[in-house]
Coordinates of C-alpha atoms and ligand atoms in Angstrom, one line a residue:
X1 CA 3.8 10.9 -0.2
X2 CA 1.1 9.3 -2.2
X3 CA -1.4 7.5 -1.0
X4 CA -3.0 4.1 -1.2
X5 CA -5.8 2.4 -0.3
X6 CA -5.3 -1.1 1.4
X7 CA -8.5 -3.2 0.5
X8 CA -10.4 -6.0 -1.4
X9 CA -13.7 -4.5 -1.0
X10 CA -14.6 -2.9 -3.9
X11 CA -17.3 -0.6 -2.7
X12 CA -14.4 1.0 -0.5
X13 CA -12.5 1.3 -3.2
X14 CA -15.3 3.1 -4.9
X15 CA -16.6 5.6 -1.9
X16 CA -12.7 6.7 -1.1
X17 CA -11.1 7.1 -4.9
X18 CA -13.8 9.6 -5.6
X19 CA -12.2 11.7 -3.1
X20 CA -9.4 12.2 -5.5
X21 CA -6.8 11.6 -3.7
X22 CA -5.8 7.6 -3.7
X23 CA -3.2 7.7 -6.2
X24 CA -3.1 3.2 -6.2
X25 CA -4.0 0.0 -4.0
X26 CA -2.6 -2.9 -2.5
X27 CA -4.2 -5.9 -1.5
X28 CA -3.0 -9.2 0.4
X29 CA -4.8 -12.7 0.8
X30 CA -6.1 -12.6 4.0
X31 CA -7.8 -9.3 2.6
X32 CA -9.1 -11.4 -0.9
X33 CA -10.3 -14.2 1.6
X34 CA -12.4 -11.7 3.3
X35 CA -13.7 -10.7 0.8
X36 CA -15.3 -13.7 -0.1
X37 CA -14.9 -13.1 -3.5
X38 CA -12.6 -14.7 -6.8
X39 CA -9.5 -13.0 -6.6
X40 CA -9.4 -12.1 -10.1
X41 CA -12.9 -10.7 -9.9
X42 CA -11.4 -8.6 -7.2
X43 CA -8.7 -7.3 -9.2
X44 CA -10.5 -7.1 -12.6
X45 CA -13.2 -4.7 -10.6
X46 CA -10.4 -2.4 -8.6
X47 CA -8.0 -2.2 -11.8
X48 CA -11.3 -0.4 -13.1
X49 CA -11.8 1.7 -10.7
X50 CA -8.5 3.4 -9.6
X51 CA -5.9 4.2 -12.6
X52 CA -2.5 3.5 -10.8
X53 CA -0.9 0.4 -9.6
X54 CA -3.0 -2.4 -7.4
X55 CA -0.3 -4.6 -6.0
X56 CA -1.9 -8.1 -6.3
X57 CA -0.2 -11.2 -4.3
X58 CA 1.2 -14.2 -5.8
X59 CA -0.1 -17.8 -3.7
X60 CA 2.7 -20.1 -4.5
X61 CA 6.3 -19.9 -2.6
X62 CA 7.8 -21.4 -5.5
X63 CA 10.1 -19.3 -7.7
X64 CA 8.8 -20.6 -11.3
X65 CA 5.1 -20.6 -10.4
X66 CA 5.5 -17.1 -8.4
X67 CA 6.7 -16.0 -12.2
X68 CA 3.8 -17.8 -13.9
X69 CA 1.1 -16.4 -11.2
X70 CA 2.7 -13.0 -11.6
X71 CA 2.3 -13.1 -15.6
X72 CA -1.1 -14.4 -15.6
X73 CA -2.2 -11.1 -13.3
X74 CA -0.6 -8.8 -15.8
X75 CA -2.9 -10.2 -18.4
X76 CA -5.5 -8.4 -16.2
X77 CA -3.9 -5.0 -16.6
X78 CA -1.3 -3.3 -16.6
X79 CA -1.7 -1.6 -13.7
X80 CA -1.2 -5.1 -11.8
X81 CA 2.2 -4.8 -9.9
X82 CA 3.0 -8.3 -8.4
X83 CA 3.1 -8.9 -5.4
X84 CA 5.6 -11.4 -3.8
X85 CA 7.1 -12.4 -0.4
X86 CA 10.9 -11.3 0.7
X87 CA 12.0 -15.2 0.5
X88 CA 14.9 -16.4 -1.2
X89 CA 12.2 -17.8 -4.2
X90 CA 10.1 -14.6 -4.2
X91 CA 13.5 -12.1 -4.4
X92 CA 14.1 -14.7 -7.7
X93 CA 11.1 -14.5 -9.0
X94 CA 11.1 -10.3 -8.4
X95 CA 14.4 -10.2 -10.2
X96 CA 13.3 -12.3 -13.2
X97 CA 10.0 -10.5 -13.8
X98 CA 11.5 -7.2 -13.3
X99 CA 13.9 -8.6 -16.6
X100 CA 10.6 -8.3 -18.3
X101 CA 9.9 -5.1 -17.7
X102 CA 6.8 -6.0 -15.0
X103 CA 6.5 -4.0 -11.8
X104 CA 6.7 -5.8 -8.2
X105 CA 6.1 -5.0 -4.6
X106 CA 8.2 -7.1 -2.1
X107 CA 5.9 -7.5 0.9
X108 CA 6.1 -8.9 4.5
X109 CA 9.2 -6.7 5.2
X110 CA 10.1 -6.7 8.7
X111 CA 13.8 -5.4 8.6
X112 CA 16.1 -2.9 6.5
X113 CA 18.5 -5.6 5.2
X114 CA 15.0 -7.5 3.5
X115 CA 15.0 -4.2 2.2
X116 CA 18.4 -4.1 0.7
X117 CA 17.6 -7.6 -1.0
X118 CA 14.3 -6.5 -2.4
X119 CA 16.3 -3.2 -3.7
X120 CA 18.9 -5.4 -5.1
X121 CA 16.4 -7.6 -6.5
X122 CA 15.1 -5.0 -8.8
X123 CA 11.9 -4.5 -6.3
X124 CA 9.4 -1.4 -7.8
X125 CA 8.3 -1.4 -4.6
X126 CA 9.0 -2.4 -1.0
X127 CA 6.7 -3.0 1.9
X128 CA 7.4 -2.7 5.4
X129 CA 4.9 -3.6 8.2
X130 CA 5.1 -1.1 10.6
X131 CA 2.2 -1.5 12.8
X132 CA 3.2 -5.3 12.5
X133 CA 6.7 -4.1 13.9
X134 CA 4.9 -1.9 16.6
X135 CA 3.1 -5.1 17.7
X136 CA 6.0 -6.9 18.7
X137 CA 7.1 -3.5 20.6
X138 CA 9.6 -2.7 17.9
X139 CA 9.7 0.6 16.5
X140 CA 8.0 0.7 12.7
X141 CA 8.6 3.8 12.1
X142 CA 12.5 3.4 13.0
X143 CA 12.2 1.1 10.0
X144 CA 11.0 2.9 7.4
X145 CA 13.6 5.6 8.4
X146 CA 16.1 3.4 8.4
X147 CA 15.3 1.9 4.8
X148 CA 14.4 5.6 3.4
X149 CA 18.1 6.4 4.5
X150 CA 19.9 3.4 2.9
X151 CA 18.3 3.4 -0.5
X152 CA 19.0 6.9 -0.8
X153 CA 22.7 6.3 0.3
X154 CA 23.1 3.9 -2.4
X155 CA 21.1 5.3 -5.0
X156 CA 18.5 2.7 -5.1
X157 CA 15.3 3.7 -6.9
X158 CA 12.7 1.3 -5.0
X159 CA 9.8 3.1 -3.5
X160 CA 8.6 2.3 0.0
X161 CA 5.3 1.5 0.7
X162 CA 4.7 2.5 4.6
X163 CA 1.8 -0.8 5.1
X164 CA 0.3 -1.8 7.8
X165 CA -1.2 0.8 8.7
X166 CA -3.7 1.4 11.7
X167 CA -3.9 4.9 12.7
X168 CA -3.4 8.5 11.8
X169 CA -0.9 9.0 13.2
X170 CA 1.0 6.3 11.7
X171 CA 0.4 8.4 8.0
X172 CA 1.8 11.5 9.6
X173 CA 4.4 9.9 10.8
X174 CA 5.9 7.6 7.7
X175 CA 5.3 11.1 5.9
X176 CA 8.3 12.1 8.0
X177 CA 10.3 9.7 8.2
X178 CA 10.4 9.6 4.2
X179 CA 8.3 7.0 3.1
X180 CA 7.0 7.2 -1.2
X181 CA 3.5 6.0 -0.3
X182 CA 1.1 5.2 2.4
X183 CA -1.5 2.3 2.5
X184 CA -4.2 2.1 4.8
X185 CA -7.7 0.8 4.8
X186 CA -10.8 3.0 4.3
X187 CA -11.7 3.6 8.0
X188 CA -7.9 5.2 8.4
X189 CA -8.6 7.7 5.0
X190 CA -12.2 8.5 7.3
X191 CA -9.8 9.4 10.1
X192 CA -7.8 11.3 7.9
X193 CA -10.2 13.4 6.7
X194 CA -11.8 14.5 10.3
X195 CA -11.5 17.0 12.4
X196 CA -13.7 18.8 14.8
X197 CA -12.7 22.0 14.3
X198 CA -14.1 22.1 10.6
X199 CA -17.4 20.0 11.6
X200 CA -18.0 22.9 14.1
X201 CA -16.0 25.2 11.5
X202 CA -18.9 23.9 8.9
X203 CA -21.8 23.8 11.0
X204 CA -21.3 27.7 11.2
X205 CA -20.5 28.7 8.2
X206 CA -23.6 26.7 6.9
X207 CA -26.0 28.3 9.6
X208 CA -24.7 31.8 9.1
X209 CA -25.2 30.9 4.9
X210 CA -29.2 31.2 5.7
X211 CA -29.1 34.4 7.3
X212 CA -27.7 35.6 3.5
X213 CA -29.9 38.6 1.9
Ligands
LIG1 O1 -0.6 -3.8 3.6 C1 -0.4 -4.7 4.5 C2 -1.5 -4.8 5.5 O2 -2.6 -5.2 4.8 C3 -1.3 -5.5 6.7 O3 -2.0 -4.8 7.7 O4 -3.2 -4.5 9.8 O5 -3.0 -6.8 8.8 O6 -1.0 -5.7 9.8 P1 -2.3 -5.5 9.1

């Protein structure tokens, strides 16, 4: 399972991909409004940063300026994937763009059949919302389960992209249950990476180090 940094703060971006390990990002607009910053500005600075795909949202709900949005973010890079909701415009809009050879990540997923359309629609990527799901005291993880199992019975090549994501135990578990990739914000990655037993592990090692000859 790769793994993906959810973000639009660039010094996050910075402090966690030189760990090595964040393989691409995703974004959304409440994210870019925290920000406070342009959202090409945003995008410009985190395609430089991380060489994989940064999924970057479309604003529009309307099929033919969802396409025009979603070309004018390629011209930022290629590693821009577009970003657009599973509506009845935005599964157009994926399936013409994909025609052009540009990559897209179907977001706000909330059930496997949104799945099957985004699949259907050409989608590069698919994102289900699992804490989201867990909120309304639905089972996320049941989800991406569910949609791991269908595109491989049918042979579909989208990728899931396990989002939402609050805790670790959310990234061990859409490991399971099959998803492609994992996005979560920096303080999840911090979780990820602690554990008590190597601090105290560390803390003696490094002690016993000065007593060297
Ligand atoms: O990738 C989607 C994510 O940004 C949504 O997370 O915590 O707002 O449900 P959350």
């Amino acid at each position: 399972m790769h793994l993906y940094l959810d973000t639009a703060i660039v010094d996050e971006v910075r402090e966690i991909a030189a760990w090595g390990v964040v393989s691409g990002l995703t974004t959304n607009p409440s994210l870019i409004a925290a920000s406070g910053r342009k959202f090409e500005d945003v995008i410009q600075e985190m395609v430089g940063i991380v060489q994989g795909p940064v999924s970057a949202e479309v604003t529009s709900l309307v099929k033919d300026e969802m396409i025009a949005q979603g070309l004018e973010l390629r011209k930022i890079s290629d590693h821009v994937v577009v970003k657009l909701p599973i509506t009845p415009d935005g599964l157009a809009a994926c399936k013409a763009l994909t025609g052009q050879g540009i990559p897209t990540n179907l977001t706000l997923c909330f059930s496997a059949n949104q799945a099957i359309l985004a699949a259907r629609a050409g989608a590069t990527y698919v994102s289900p919302f699992l804490g989201r799901v867990d909120d309304i005291s639905w089972d996320g993880m049941q989800l991406i389960r569910d949609i791991r199992l269908i595109l491989d019975t049918h042979d579909l090549k989208t990728n899931i992209i396990a989002a939402s994501i609050r805790h670790p135990v959310h990234v061990l578990e859409a490991a399971k249950a099959g998803a492609h990739i994992a996005t979560m914000p920096a303080k999840v990655f911090q979780m990820l990476v602690k554990h008590p037993l190597t601090d105290a592990g560390i803390e003696k090692f490094m002690a016993d180090a000065k007593k060297f000859k």
